XYZ file of C-alpha atoms in Angstrom:
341
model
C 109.773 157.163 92.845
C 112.239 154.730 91.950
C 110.701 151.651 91.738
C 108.238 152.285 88.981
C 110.746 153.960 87.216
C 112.700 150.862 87.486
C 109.970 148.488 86.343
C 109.211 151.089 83.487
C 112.935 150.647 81.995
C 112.906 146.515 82.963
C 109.670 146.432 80.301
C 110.837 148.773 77.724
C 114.454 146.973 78.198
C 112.652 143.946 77.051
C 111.544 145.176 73.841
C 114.813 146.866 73.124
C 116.070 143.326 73.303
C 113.959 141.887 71.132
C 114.184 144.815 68.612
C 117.564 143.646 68.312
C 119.154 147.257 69.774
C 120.686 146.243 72.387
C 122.217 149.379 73.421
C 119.797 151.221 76.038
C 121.714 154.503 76.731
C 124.836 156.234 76.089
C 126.243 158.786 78.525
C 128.514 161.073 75.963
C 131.687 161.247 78.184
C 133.860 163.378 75.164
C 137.018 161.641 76.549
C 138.398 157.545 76.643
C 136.677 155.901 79.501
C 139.607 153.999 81.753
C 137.767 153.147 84.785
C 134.466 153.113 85.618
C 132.670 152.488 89.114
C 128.837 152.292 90.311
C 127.364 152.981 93.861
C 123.873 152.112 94.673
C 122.755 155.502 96.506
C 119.864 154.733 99.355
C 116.901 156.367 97.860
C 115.539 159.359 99.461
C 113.334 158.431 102.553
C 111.178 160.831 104.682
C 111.441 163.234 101.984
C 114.819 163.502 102.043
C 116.443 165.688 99.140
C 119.925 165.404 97.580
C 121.259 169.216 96.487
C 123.124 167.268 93.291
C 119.934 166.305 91.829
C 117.012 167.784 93.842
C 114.765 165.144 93.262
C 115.389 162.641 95.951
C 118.989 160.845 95.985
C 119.484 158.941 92.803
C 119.275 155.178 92.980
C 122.006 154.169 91.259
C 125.170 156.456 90.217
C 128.047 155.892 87.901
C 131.392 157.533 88.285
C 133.237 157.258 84.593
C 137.233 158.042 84.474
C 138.342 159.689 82.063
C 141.674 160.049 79.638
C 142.505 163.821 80.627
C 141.974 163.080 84.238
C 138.305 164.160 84.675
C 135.715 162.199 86.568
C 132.072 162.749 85.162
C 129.576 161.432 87.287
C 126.276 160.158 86.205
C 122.644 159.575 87.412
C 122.161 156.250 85.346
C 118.685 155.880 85.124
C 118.080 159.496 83.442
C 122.100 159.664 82.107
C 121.566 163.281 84.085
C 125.489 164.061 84.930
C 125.946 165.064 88.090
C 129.115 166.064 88.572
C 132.578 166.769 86.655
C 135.216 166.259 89.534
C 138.782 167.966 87.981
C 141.872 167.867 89.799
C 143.857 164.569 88.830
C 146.316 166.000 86.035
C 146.328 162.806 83.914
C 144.259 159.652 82.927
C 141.884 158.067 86.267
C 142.923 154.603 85.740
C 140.551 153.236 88.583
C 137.134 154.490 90.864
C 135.905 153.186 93.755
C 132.998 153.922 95.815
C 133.061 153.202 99.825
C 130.854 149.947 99.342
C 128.394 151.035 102.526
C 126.091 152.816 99.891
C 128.499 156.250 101.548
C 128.879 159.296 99.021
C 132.586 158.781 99.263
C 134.700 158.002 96.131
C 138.256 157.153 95.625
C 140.145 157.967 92.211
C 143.540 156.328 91.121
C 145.295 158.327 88.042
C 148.474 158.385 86.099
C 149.273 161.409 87.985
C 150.730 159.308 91.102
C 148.001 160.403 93.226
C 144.896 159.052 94.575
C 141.867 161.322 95.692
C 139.082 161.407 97.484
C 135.707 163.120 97.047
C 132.811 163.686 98.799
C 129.616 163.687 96.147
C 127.100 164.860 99.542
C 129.584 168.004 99.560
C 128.804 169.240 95.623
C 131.601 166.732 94.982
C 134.274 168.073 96.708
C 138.037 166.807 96.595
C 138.329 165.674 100.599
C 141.839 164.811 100.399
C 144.624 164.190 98.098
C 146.657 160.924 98.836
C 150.406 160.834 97.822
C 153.484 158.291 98.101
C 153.003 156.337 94.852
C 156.437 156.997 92.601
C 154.743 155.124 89.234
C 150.926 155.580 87.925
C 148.431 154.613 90.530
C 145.979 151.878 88.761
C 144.466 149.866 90.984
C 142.209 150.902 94.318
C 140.125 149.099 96.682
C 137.956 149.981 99.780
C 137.805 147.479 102.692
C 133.900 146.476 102.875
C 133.969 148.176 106.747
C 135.359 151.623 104.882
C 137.935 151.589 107.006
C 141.238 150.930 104.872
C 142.253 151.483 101.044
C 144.749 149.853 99.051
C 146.585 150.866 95.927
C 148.705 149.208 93.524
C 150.971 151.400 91.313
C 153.172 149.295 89.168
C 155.518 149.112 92.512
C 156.598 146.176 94.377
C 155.173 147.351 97.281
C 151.536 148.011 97.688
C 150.046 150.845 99.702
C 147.623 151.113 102.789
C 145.517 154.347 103.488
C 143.174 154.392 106.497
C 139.741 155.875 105.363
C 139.519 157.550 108.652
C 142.622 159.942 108.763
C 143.286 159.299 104.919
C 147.045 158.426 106.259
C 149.371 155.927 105.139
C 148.861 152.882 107.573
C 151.948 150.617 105.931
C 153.588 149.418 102.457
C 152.543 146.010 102.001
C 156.308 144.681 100.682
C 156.873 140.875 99.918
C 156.418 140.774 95.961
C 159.389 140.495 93.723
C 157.770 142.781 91.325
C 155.177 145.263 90.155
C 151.999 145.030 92.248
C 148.772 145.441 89.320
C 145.940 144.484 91.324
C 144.096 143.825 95.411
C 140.721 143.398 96.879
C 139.663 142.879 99.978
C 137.586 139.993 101.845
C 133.783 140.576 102.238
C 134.796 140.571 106.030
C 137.871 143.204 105.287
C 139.727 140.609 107.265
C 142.046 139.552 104.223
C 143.597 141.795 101.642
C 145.161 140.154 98.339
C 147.419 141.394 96.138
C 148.782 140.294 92.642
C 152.173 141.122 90.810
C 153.725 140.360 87.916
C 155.729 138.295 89.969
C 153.254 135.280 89.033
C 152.311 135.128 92.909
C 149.057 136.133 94.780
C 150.079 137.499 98.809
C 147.356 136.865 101.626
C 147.927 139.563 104.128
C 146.105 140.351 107.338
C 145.763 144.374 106.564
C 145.716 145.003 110.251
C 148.938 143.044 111.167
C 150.331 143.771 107.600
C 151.519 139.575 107.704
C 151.485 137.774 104.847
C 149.261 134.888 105.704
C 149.677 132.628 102.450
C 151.127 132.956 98.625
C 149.508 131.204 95.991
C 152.227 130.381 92.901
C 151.107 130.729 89.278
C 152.995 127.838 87.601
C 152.303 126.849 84.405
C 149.475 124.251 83.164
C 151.657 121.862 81.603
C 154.733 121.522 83.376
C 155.954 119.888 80.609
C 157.283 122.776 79.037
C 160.608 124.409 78.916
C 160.385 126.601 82.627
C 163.273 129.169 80.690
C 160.334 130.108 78.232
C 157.504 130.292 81.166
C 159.303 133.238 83.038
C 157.212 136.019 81.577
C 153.622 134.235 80.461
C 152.685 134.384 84.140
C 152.258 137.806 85.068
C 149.140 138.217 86.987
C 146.719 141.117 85.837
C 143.799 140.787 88.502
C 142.707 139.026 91.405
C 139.555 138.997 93.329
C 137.579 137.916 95.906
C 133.921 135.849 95.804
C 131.306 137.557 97.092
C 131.063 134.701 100.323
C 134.588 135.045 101.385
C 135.765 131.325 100.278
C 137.094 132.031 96.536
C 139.468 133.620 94.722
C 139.664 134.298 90.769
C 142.649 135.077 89.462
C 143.565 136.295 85.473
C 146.919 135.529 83.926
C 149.010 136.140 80.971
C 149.715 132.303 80.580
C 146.100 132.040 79.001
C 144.611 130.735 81.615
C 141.422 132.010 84.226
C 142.071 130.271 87.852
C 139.677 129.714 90.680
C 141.399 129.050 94.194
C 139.706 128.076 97.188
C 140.799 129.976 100.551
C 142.174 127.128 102.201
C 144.369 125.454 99.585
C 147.331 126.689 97.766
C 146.649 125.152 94.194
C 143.622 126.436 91.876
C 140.426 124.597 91.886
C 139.542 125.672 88.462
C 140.766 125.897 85.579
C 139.009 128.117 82.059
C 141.478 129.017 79.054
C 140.721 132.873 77.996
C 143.402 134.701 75.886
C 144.129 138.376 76.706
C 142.556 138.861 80.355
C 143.130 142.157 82.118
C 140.381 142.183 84.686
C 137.791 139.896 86.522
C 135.075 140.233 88.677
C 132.486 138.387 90.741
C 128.990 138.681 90.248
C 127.875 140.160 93.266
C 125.785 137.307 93.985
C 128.247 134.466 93.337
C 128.175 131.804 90.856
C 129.752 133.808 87.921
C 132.629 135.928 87.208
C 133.153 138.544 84.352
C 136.373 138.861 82.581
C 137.361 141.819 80.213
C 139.749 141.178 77.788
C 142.354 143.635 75.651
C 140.598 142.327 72.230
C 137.514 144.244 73.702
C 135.072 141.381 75.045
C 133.497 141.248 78.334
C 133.136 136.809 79.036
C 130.977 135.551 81.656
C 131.855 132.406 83.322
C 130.191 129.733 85.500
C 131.934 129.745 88.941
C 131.926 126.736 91.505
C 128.753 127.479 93.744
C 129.831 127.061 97.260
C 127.400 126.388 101.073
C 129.397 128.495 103.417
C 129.786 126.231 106.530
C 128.373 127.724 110.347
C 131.965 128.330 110.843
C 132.464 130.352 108.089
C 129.533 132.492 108.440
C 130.303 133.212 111.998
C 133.913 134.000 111.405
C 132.919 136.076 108.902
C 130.260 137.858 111.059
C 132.468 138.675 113.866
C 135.122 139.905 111.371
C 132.628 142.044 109.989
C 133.648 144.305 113.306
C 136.118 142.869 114.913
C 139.675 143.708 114.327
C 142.521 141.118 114.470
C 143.975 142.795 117.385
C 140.556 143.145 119.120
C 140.081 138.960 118.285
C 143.579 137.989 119.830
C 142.300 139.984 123.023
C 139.237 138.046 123.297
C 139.386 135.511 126.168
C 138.894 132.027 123.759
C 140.945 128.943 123.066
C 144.387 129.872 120.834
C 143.280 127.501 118.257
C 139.570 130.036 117.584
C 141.597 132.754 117.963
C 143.593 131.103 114.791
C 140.651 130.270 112.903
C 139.136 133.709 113.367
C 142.668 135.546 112.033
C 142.338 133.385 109.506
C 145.946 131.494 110.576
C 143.890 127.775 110.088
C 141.124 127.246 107.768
């Protein structure tokens, strides 16, 4: 099964390590990777089989995207491919997997498009989304699978329901190109960041924009004439507990905000950022870089308080309409929509 198999590759990873090769496995994609995207598949209970591999559902997948709009799909542990999905007619910029452990991925490409496919159906293209008028490179599932954004280089940014693959609404309030958005662990905020140097908190379901948090430069000091440009946001993100976000900017610099104030944190100088992510566990975040390094850094450690966990419970499935119909004082009603903090 798949837990001995896992303890077999944690020993034999060890003395990889220590041979000094610390390259375990290469899954031969014959194309340049552009996104990439795992989903930890249930494993097979009750003697459950999965068609794709026959042997029990895999326990951990990896969808690669590739330069002439391919999507291989791999079974990680035995770097078995499972699937070659082909219908996006340029490069799959992004992946995303619904994040309830679903067979459901998203794809963003070059070709304007984002898709969806159904790896429990022999990886079948469920639906074809289209409105985006630039490159699609950014997508993100809501944590309750029920909405997906994309960023395309526009001003606006787009929201699909996951239910009736529709267009819900354009998210428009950014002066410029929209690169990057991720939602709350509670899908109850949605964040997106533009060139524009600014970072909009919406409430997805009321499509309001809740907060902006402005990128100005480190040392105001400098002449502002010469600062117009070095601010251009490239990724934003959310911490794993709901109270953080990390930000990555062309002004040099990696930013940690907390929810409820509108100035960073943190501060950590990194040249060249394009993308950052939180450990899923909190405490660090990963940013890639255009000179080809993946940096890991320390992140503030944060105690949710009571309130926070049960806001963030009842978010969990509760809908902001469904909370302002709730028979409660106006002012929980505004700390559950996330109006205080």
């Amino acid at each position: 099964g798949c837990k001995t198999s896992e303890r077999k590759s944690r020993g034999s990873k060890a003395e990889t390590w220590s041979r000094g090769a610390a390259k375990e496995k290469t899954l031969e994609c014959g194309q340049i990777v552009w996104g990439l995207a795992f989903s930890a598949w249930p494993a097979a209970e009750d003697g459950d089989t999965d068609p794709a591999c026959g042997v029990g559902l895999p326990c951990l997948v990896l969808a690669t995207g590739l330069n002439d709009g391919q999507i291989k799909v791999w079974e990680v542990q035995t770097g078995h491919l499972l699937f070659s999905l082909l219908g996006h007619q340029d490069v799959v910029r992004d992946l995303s997997f619904a994040p309830n452990g679903s067979p459901i991925l998203v794809s963003a490409s070059r070709d304007k498009t984002l898709r969806v496919w159904d790896l429990s159906r022999d990886g079948r293209q469920v639906q074809v989304l289209s409105g985006h008028v630039q490159w699609v490179y950014c997508c993100s599932i809501s944590p309750d699978c029920s909405m997906l954004c994309s960023a395309a280089g526009e001003k606006s940014a787009l929201l699909w329901s996951m239910r009736s693959y529709t267009l819900i609404r354009r998210l428009e309030g950014h002066q410029s190109s929209v690169v990057s958005c991720d939602f709350s662990p509670d899908s109850a905020l949605l964040v997106t960041a533009s060139y524009d140097a600014c970072v909009i908190m919406w409430d997805p379901y009321t499509g309001e924009q809740l907060r902006t948090l402005r990128h100005v430069p480190l040392h105001s000091t400098l002449d502002s004439s010469s600062e117009i440009h070095t601010s251009s946001l490239r990724s934003v993100c959310f911490s794993p507990e709901g109270l953080y976000l990390a930000t990555v900017a062309d002004d040099r610099l990696l930013r940690i905000w907390a929810l409820e104030l509108r100035s960073p944190v943190a501060f950590a100088p990194m040249t060249n950022g394009l993308c950052c992510m939180y450990f899923p566990h909190g405490g660090f975040i990963a940013t890639g870089t255009r000179d080809g390094h993946v940096q890991f850094w320390t992140a503030p450690r944060v105690l949710s308080s009571l309130k926070h966990l049960c806001r963030k419970a009842l978010r969990t499935f509760l809908t902001t309409y469904q909370v302002l119909a709730l028979p409660i004082p106006r002012k929980l009603k505004e700390f559950l929509t996330y109006r205080t903090f």
